[in-house]
Short mmCIF file of C-alpha atoms in Angstrom, two decimals:
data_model
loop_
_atom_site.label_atom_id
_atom_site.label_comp_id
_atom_site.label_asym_id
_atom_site.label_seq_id
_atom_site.Cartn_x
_atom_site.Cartn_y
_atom_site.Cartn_z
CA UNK N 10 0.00 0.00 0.00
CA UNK N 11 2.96 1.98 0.64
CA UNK N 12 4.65 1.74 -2.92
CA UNK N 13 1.03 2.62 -4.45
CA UNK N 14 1.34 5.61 -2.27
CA UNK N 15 4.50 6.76 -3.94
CA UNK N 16 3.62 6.09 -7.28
CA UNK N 17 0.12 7.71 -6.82
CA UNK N 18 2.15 10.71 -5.85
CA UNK N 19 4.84 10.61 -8.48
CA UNK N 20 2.55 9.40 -11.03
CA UNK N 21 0.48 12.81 -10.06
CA UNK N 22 3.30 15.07 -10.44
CA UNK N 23 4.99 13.38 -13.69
CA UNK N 24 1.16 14.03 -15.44
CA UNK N 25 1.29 17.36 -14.01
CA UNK N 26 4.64 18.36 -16.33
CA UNK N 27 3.18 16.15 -19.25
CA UNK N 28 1.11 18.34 -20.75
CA UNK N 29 4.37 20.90 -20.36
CA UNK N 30 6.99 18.38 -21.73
CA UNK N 31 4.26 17.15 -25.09
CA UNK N 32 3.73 21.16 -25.57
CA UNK N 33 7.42 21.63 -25.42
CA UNK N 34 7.51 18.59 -28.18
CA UNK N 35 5.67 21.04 -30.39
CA UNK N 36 8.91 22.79 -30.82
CA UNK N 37 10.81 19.77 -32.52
CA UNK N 38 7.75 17.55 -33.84
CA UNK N 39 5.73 19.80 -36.24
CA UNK N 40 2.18 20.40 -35.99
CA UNK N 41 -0.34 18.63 -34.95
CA UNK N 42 0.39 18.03 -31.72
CA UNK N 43 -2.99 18.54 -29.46
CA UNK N 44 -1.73 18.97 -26.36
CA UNK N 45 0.37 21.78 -27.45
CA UNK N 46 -2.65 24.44 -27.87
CA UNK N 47 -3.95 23.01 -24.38
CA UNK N 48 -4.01 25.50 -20.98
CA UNK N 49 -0.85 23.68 -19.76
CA UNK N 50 1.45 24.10 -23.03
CA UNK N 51 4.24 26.53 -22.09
CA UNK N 52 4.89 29.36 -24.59
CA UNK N 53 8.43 28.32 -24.67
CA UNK N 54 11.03 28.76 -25.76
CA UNK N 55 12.53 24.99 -24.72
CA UNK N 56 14.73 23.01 -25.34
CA UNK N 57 13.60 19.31 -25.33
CA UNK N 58 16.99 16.55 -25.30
CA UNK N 59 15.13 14.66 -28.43
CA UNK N 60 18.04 13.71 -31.38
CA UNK N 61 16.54 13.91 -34.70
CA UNK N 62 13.11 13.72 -34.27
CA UNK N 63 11.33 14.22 -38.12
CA UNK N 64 7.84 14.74 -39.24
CA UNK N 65 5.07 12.26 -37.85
CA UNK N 66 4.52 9.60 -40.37
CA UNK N 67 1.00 9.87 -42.42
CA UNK N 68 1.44 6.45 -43.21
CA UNK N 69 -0.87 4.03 -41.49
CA UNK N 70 -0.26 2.33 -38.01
CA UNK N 71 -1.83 0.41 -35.39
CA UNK N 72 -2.96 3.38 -33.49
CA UNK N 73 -6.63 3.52 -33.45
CA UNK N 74 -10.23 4.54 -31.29
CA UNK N 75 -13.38 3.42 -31.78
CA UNK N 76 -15.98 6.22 -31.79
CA UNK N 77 -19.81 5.38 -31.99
CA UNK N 78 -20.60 7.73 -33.43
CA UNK N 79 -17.98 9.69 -34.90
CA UNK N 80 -17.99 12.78 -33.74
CA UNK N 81 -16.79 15.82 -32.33
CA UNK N 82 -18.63 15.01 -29.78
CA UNK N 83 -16.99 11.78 -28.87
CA UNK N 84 -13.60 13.52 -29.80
CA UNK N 85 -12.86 12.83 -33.44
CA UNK N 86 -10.79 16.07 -34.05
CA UNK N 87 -8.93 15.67 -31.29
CA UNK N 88 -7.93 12.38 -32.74
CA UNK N 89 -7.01 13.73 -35.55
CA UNK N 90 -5.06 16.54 -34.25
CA UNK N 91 -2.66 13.55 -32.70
CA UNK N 92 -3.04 11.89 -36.24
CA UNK N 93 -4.84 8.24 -35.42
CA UNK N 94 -4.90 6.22 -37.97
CA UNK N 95 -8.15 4.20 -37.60
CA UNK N 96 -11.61 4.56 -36.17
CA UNK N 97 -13.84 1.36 -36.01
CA UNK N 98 -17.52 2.02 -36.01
CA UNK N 99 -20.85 -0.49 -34.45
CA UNK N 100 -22.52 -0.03 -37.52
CA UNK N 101 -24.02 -0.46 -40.61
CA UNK N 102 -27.34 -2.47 -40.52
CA UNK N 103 -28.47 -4.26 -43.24
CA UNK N 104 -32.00 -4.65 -41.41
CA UNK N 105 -32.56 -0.41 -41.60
CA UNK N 106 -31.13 -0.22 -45.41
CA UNK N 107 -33.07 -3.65 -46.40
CA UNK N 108 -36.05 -4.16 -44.55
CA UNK N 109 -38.06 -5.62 -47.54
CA UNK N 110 -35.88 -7.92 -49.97
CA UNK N 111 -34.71 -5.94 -52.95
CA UNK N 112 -35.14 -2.40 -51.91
CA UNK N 113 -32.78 0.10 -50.50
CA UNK N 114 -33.44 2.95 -48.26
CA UNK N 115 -30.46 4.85 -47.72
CA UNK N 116 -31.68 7.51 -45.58
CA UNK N 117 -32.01 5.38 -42.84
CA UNK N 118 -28.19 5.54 -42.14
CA UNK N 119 -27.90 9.19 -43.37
CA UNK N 120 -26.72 10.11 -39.94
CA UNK N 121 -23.73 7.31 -40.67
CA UNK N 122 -23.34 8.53 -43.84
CA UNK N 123 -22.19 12.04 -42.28
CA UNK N 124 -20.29 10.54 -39.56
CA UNK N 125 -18.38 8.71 -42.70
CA UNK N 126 -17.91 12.11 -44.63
CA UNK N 127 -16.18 13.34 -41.13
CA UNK N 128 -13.96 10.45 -40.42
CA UNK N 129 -12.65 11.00 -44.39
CA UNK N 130 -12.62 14.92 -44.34
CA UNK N 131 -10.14 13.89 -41.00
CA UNK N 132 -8.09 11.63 -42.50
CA UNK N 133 -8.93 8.95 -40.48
CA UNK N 134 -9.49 5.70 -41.74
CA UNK N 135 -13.09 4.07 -40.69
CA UNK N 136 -13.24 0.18 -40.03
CA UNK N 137 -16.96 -0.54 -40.46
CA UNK N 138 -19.26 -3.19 -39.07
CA UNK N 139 -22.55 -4.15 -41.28
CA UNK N 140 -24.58 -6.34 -39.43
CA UNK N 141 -28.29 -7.29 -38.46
CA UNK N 142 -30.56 -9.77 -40.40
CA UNK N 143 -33.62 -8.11 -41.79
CA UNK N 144 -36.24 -10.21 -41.01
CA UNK N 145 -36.73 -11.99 -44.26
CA UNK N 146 -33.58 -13.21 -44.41
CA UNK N 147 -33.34 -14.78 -40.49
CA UNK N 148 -32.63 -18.18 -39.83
CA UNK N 149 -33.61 -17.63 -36.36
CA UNK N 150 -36.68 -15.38 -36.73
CA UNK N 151 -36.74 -13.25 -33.72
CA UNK N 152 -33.04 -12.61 -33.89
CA UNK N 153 -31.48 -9.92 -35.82
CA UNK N 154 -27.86 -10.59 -34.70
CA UNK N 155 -28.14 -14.29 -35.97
CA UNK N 156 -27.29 -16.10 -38.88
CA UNK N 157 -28.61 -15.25 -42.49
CA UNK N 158 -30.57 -18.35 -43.92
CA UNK N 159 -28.35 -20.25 -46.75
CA UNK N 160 -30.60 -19.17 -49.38
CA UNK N 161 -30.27 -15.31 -48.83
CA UNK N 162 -26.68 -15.47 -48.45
CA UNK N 163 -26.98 -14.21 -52.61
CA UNK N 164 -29.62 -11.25 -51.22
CA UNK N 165 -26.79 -10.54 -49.16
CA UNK N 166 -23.94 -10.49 -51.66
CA UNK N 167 -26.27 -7.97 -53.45
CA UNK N 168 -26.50 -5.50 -50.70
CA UNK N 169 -22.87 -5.91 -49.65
CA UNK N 170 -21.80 -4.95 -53.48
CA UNK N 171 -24.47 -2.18 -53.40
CA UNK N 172 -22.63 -0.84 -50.15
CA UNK N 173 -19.18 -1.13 -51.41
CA UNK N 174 -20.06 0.89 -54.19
CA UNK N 175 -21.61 3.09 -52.94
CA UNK N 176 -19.00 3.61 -49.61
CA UNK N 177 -15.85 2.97 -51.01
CA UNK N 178 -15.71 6.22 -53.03
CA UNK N 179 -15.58 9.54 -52.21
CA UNK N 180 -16.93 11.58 -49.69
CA UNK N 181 -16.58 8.54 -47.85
CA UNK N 182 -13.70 6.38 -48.67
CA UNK N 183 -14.57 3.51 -46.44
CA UNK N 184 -12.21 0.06 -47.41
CA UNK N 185 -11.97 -1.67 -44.43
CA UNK N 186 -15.85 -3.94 -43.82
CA UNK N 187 -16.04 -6.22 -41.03
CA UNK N 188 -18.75 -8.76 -41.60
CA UNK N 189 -20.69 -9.06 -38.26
CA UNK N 190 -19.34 -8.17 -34.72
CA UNK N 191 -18.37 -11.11 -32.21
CA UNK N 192 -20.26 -13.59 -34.22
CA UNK N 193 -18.84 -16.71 -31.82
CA UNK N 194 -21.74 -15.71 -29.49
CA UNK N 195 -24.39 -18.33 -29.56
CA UNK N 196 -27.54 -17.31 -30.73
CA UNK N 197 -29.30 -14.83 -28.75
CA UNK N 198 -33.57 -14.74 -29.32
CA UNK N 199 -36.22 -11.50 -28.32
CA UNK N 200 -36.13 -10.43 -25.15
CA UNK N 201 -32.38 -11.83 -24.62
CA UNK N 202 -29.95 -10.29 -26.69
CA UNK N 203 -31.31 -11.31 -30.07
CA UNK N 204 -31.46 -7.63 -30.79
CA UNK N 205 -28.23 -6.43 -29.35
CA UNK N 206 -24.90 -4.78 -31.26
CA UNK N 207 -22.95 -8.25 -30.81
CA UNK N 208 -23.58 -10.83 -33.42
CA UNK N 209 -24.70 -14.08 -32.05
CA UNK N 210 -24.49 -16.97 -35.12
CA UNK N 211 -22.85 -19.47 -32.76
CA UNK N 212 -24.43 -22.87 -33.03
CA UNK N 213 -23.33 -25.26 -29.70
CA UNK N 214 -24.77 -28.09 -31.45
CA UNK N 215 -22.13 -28.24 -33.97
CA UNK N 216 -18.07 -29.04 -33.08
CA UNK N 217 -17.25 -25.83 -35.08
CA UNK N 218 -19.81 -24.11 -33.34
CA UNK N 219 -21.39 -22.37 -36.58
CA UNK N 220 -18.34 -21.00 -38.04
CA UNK N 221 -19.21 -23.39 -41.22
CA UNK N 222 -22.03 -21.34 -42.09
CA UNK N 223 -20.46 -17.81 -41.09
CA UNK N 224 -17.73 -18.93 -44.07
CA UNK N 225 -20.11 -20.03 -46.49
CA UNK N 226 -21.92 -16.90 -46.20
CA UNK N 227 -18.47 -15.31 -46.46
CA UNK N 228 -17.62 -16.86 -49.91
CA UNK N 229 -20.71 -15.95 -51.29
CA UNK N 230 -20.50 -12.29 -50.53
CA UNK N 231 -16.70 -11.29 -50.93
CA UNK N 232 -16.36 -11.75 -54.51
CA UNK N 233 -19.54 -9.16 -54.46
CA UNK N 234 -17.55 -6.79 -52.65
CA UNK N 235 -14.49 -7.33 -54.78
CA UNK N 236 -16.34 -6.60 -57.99
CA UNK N 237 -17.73 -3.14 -56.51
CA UNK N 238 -14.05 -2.33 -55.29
CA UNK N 239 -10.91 -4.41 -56.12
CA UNK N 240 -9.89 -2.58 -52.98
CA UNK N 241 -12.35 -3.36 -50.45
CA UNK N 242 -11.13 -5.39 -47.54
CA UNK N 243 -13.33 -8.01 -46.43
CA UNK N 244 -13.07 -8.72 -42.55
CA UNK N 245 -14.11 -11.73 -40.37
CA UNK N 246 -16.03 -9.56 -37.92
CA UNK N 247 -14.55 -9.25 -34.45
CA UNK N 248 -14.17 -12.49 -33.05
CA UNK N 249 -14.65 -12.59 -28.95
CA UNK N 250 -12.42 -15.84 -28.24
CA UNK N 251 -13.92 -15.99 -25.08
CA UNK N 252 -11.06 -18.60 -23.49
CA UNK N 253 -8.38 -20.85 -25.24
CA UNK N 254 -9.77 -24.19 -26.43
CA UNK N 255 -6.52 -25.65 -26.52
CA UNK N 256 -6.06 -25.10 -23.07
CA UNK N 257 -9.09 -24.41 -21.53
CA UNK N 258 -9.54 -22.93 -17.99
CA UNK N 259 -10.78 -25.28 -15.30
CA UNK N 260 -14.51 -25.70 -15.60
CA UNK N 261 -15.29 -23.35 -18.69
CA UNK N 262 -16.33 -24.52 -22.16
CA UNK N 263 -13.97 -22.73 -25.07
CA UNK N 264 -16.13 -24.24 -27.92
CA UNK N 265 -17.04 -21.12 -29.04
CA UNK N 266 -13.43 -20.53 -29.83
CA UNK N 267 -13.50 -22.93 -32.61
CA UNK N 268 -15.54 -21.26 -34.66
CA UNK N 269 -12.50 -19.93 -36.59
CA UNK N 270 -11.30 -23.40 -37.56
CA UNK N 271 -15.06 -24.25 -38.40
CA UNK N 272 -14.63 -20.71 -40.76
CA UNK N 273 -11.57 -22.39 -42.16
CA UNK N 274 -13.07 -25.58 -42.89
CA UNK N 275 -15.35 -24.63 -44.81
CA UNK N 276 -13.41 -23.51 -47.29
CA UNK N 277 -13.22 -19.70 -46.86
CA UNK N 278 -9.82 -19.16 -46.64
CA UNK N 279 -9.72 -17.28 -49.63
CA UNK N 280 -13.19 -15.17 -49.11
CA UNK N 281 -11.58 -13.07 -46.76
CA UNK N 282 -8.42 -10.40 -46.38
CA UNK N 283 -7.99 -10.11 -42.50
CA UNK N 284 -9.38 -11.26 -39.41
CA UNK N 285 -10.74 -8.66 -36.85
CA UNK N 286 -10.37 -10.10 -33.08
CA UNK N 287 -10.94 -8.71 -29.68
CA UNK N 288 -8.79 -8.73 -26.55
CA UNK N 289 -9.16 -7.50 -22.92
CA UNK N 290 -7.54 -7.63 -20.03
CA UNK N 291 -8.83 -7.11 -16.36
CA UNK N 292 -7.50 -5.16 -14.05
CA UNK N 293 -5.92 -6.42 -10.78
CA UNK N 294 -6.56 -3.66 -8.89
CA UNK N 295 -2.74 -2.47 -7.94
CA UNK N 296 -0.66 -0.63 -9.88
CA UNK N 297 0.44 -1.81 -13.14
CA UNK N 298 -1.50 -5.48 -12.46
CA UNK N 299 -3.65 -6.98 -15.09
CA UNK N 300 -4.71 -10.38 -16.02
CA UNK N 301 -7.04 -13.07 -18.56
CA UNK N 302 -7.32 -15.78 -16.62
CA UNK N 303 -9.57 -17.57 -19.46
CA UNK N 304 -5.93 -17.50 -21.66
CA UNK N 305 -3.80 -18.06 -18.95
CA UNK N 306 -2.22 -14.36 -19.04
CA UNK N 307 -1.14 -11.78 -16.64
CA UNK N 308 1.14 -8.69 -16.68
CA UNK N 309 4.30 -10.39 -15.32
CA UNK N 310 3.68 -13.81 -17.29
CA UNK N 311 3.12 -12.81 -20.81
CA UNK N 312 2.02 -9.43 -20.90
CA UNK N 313 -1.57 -7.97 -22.81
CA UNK N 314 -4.03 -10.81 -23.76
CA UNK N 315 -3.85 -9.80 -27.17
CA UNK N 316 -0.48 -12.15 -27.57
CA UNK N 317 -1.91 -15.40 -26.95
CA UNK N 318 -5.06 -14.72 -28.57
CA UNK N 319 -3.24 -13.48 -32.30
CA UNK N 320 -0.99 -16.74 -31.90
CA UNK N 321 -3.58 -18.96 -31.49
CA UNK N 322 -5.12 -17.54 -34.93
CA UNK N 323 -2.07 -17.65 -36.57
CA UNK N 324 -1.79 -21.44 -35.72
CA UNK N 325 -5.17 -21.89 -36.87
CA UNK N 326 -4.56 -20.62 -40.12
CA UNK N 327 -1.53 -21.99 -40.60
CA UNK N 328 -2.81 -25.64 -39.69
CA UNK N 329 -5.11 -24.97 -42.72
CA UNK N 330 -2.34 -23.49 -45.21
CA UNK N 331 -4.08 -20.30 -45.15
CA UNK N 332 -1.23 -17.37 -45.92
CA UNK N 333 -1.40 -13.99 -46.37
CA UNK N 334 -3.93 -12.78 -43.82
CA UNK N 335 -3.49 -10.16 -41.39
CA UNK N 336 -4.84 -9.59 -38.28
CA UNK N 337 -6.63 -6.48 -36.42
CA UNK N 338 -7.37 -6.23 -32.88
CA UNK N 339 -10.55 -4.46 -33.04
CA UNK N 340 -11.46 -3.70 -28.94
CA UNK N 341 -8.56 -3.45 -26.98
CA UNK N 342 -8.92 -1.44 -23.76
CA UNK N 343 -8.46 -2.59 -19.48
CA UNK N 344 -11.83 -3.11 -17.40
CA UNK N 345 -12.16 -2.62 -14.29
CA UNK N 346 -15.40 -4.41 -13.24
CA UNK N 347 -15.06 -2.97 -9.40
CA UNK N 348 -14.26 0.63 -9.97
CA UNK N 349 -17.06 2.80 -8.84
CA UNK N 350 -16.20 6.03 -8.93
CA UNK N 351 -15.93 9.10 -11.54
CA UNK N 352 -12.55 8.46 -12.40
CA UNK N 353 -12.46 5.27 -12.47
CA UNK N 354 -11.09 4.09 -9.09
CA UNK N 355 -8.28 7.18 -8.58
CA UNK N 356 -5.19 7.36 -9.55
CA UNK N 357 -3.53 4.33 -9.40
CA UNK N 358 -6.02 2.45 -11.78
CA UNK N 359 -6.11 5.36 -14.43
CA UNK N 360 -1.83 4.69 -14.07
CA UNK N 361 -2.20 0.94 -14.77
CA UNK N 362 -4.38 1.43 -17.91
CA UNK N 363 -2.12 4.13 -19.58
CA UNK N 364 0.29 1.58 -18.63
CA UNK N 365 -1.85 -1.09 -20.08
CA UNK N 366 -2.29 1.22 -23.46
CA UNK N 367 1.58 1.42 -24.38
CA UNK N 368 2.30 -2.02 -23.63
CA UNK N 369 -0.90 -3.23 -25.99
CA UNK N 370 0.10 -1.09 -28.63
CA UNK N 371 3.82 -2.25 -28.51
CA UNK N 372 2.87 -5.70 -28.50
CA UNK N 373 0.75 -4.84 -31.56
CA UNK N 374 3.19 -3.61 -33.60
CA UNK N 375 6.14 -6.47 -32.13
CA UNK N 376 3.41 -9.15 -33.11
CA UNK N 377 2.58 -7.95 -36.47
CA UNK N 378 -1.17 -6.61 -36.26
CA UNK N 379 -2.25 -4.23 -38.70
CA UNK N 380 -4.78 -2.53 -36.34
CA UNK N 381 -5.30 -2.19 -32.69
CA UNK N 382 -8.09 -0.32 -31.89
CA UNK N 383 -8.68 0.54 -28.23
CA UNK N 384 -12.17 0.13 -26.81
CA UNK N 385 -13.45 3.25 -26.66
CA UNK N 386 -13.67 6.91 -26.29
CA UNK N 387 -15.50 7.06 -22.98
CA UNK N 388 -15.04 3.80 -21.90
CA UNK N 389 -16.64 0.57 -21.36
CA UNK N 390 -16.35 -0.79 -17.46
CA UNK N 391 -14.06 2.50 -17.22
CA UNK N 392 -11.85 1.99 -20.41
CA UNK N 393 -12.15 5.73 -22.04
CA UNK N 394 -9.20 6.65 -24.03
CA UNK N 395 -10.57 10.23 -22.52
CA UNK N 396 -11.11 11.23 -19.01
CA UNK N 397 -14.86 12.39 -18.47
CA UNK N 398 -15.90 15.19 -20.40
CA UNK N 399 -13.23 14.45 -23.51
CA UNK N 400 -10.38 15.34 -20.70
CA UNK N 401 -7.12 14.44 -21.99
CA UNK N 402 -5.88 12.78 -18.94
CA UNK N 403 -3.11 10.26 -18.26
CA UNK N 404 -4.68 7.78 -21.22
CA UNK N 405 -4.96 10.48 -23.77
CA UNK N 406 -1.43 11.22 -22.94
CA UNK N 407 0.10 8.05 -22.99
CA UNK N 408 -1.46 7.54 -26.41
CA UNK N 409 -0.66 10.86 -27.63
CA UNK N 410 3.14 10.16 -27.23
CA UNK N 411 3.82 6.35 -27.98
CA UNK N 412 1.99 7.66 -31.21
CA UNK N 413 4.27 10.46 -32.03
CA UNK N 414 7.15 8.88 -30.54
CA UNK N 415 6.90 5.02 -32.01
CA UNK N 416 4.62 6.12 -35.06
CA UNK N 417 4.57 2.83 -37.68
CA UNK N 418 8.01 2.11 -36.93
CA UNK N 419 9.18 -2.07 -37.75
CA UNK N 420 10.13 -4.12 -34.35
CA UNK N 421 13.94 -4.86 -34.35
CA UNK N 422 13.75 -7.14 -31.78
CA UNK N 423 12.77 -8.44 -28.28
CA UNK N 424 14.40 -7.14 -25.20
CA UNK N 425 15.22 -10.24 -23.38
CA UNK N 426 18.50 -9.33 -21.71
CA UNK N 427 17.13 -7.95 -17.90
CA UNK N 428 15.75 -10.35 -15.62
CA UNK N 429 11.94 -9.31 -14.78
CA UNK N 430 12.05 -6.54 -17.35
CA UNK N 431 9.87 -6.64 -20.09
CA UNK N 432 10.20 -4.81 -23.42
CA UNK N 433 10.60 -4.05 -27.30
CA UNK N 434 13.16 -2.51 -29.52
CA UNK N 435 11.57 -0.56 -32.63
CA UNK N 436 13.68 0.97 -35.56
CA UNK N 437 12.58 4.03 -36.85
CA UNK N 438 14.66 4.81 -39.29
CA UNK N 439 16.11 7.93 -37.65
CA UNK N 440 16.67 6.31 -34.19
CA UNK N 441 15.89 2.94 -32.61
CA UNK N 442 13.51 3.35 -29.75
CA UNK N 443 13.41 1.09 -26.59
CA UNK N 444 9.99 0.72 -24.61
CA UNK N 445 10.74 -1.14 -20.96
CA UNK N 446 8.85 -1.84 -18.11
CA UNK N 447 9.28 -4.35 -15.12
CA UNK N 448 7.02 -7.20 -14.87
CA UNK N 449 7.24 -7.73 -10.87
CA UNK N 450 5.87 -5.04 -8.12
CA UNK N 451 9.72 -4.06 -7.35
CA UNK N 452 11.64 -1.46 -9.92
CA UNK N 453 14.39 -2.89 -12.03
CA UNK N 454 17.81 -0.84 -11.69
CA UNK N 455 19.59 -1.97 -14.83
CA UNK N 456 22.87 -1.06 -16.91
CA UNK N 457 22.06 -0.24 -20.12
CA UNK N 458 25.00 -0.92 -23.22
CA UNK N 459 26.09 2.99 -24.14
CA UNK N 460 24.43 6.37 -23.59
CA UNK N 461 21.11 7.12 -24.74
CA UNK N 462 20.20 10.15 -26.28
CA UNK N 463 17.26 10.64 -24.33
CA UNK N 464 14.73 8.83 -21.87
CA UNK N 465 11.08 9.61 -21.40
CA UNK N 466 8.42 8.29 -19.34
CA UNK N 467 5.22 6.67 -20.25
CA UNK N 468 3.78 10.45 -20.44
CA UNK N 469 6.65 11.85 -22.48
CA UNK N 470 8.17 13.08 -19.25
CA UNK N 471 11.79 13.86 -20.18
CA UNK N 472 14.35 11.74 -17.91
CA UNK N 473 17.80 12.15 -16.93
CA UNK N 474 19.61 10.34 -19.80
CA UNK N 475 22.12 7.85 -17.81
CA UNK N 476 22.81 4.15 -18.87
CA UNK N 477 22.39 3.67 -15.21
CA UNK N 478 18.11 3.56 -15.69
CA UNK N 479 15.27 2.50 -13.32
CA UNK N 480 12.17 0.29 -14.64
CA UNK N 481 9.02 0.12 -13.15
CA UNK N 482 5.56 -0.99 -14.08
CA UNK N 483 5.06 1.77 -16.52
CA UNK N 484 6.54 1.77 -19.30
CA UNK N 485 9.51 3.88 -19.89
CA UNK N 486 11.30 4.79 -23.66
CA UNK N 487 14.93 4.92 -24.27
CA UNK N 488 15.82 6.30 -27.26
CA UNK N 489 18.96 5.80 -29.51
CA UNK N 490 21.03 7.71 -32.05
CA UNK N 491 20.95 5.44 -35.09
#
């Protein structure tokens, strides 16, 4: 209780100067930088110990928000300001366009049809969900979030070219379609969940739980989508993975998890560019503490969930030959199921999940994802990439600087050489960039090999440069001259 004491207080006063230390950024990292035009920027001028820091990249990279809607509201230009990449947004239904077979009504989404103009007039690339069976084309009739009967899977290849066509172009430029949200949910009915934003074709009955007839549909649509845009990529919608089936927890039934392979064995390999995914991790209630218990992961074990669960696709699809694909981590964000309180349980929580943040990104990029979106604006179970009332607190922060600082820069390697420290090296091209953090409750005093040219913390804090250097559970960047 002690040590969360003194990191309550340092982590108070090292947020305090962050605002400072990003403004002062502004100086050496052209514009935008939000936090720069923010009441705490200094007017400067300063003089920040940064070698050789260049424009940010307007190439794309993990770093993305989901917004429902997208807004200003929920924060999009500040978003942009900080230059995220992605967006994802809950969704498109294909019940409101389509509710009688053959017919369009596009004005029912002409609110989402604005909020798609925005995200493109922003430069920020939308990820978009279309979901919900209209009711002629249910196999379970009082449930919109289940499967689409075999013979309308065609009806549905017609609407999905018809929304390509019409979304892929200009004003709104949308490429990127996931096909249902957390469709490994069993089916839900009226009155419980059948109606809800979460799909729901999961079928226990079946070994594959369903995930046959989610690819079938699949192959029938892309090559719609595909003739309406060459471009368009054609997502397996977020996939919950509720535990790991290969090694499944005590007591709990992973089925549900194998309705990837069931995807894959149907022959759908080829219907599809990526797989979307989603990935949370719980919050342990001291600093820097998380944990999935359903895959066997913790902070000091193997770090964010998101690991284990994009290396258990990966073996899936390579068991099956299938190449090529990437992967997107569509909700990624720390809950904390007992925080009760405006701010989400004080201090020490709102640490841990900036914390949480850099470390999920980084393992995004080390692991290859093409997306990691983080789950949401205001929060789910107290997960807002903003404080209350679009604050930019200690979240917002951390974001705002792994972004600038790490950009879409190519992992070099692990950094395996401390005992109990965890960490990635990244190669930007005009420096290499170490991110470090210990994975036990005790800070790590380690030697590092030569000089840095500068340290920051996980706010962009500046730090006495020393190759003497102090890791603790957040995150800390060491930067190197090339």
């Amino acid at each position: 209780m002690q040590q969360q004491k003194k990191y309550t207080t340092k982590i108070a006063k090292l947020v305090t100067c962050a605002g400072l230390v990003i403004g002062a950024l502004a100086s050496v990292l052209p514009a935008p930088v939000a936090l720069a035009s923010s009441a705490n920027a200094p007017t400067g001028p300063y003089i920040v110990n940064l070698p050789i820091i260049t424009q940010i990249s307007n190439q794309e990279s993990v770093f993305g928000v989901q917004m429902d809607p997208v807004s200003e509201v929920n924060g999009l230009s500040q978003l942009a300001a900080v230059q995220t990449t992605w967006t994802r947004r809950n969704g498109l239904l294909w019940s409101s366009v389509e509710p009688t077979e053959g017919a369009r009504n596009w004005s029912a989404i002409a609110g989402l049809e604005q909020e798609l103009i925005a995200a493109s007039q922003k430069g920020v690339r939308v990820v978009l969900i279309v979901r919900s069976t209209p009711t002629w084309a249910r196999l379970v009739s009082d449930s919109s979030c289940g499967p689409i009967r075999a013979d309308k899977y065609a009806a549905f290849g017609a609407f999905m070219r018809d929304v390509v066509a019409r979304y892929s172009v200009a004003p709104y430029n949308v490429k990127n379609w996931e096909i249902w949200n957390e469709q490994d949910i069993a089916v839900k009915h009226a009155g419980n969940g059948g109606d809800d934003e979460y799909g729901c074709w999961g079928d226990p009955t079946d070994a594959y739980f369903g995930g046959g007839a989610y690819g079938e549909m699949l192959k029938v649509i892309a090559p719609q989508m595909k003739s309406a845009d060459a471009q368009a990529q054609v997502l397996v919608g977020g996939l919950l993975l509720d535990c790991d089936p290969i090694n499944p927890p005590t007591g709990k039934d992973c089925s549900p998890a194998k309705f990837f392979e069931g995807i894959l064995r149907s022959g759908a390999g080829s219907a599809f560019d990526g797989v979307a995914f989603h990935a949370y991790d719980y919050y342990s209630y001291s600093l820097g503490k998380y944990s999935n218990s359903n895959w066997h992961s913790a902070w000091n074990t193997t770090g964010p969930v998101l690991i284990a669960k994009e290396r258990f696709l990966k073996q899936i699809l390579a068991a099956y030959n299938v190449t090529g694909k990437y992967l997107m981590n569509t909700e990624s964000a720390l809950l904390c199921f007992g925080c009760n309180d405006a701010a989400g349980n004080g201090d020490t929580f709102r640490a841990t999940k900036a914390s949480y943040l850099v470390q999920a990104n980084a393992a995004a990029m080390a692991e290859g994802l093409k997306v990691n979106v983080w789950y949401n604006v205001h929060g789910w179970f107290y997960s807002g990439l903003f404080d209350p009332g679009l604050v930019q607190g200690y979240t917002f922060r951390a974001f705002n600087f792994e972004r600038q600082l790490l950009r879409n820069s190519p992992l070099s390697r692990s950094v395996t050489e401390y005992p109990n420290v965890m960490g990635y090296e990244f190669n930007r091209g005009d420096m290499r960039v170490w991110v470090l953090w210990s994975a036990t409750t005790a800070s790590q005093a380690i030697t590092l090999p030569a000089m840095p040219g500068a340290v920051y913390d996980t706010f962009g804090a500046s730090q006495t440069a020393s190759t003497a250097l102090t890791v603790d559970q957040l995150p800390v960047y060491v930067v190197w001259n090339p």
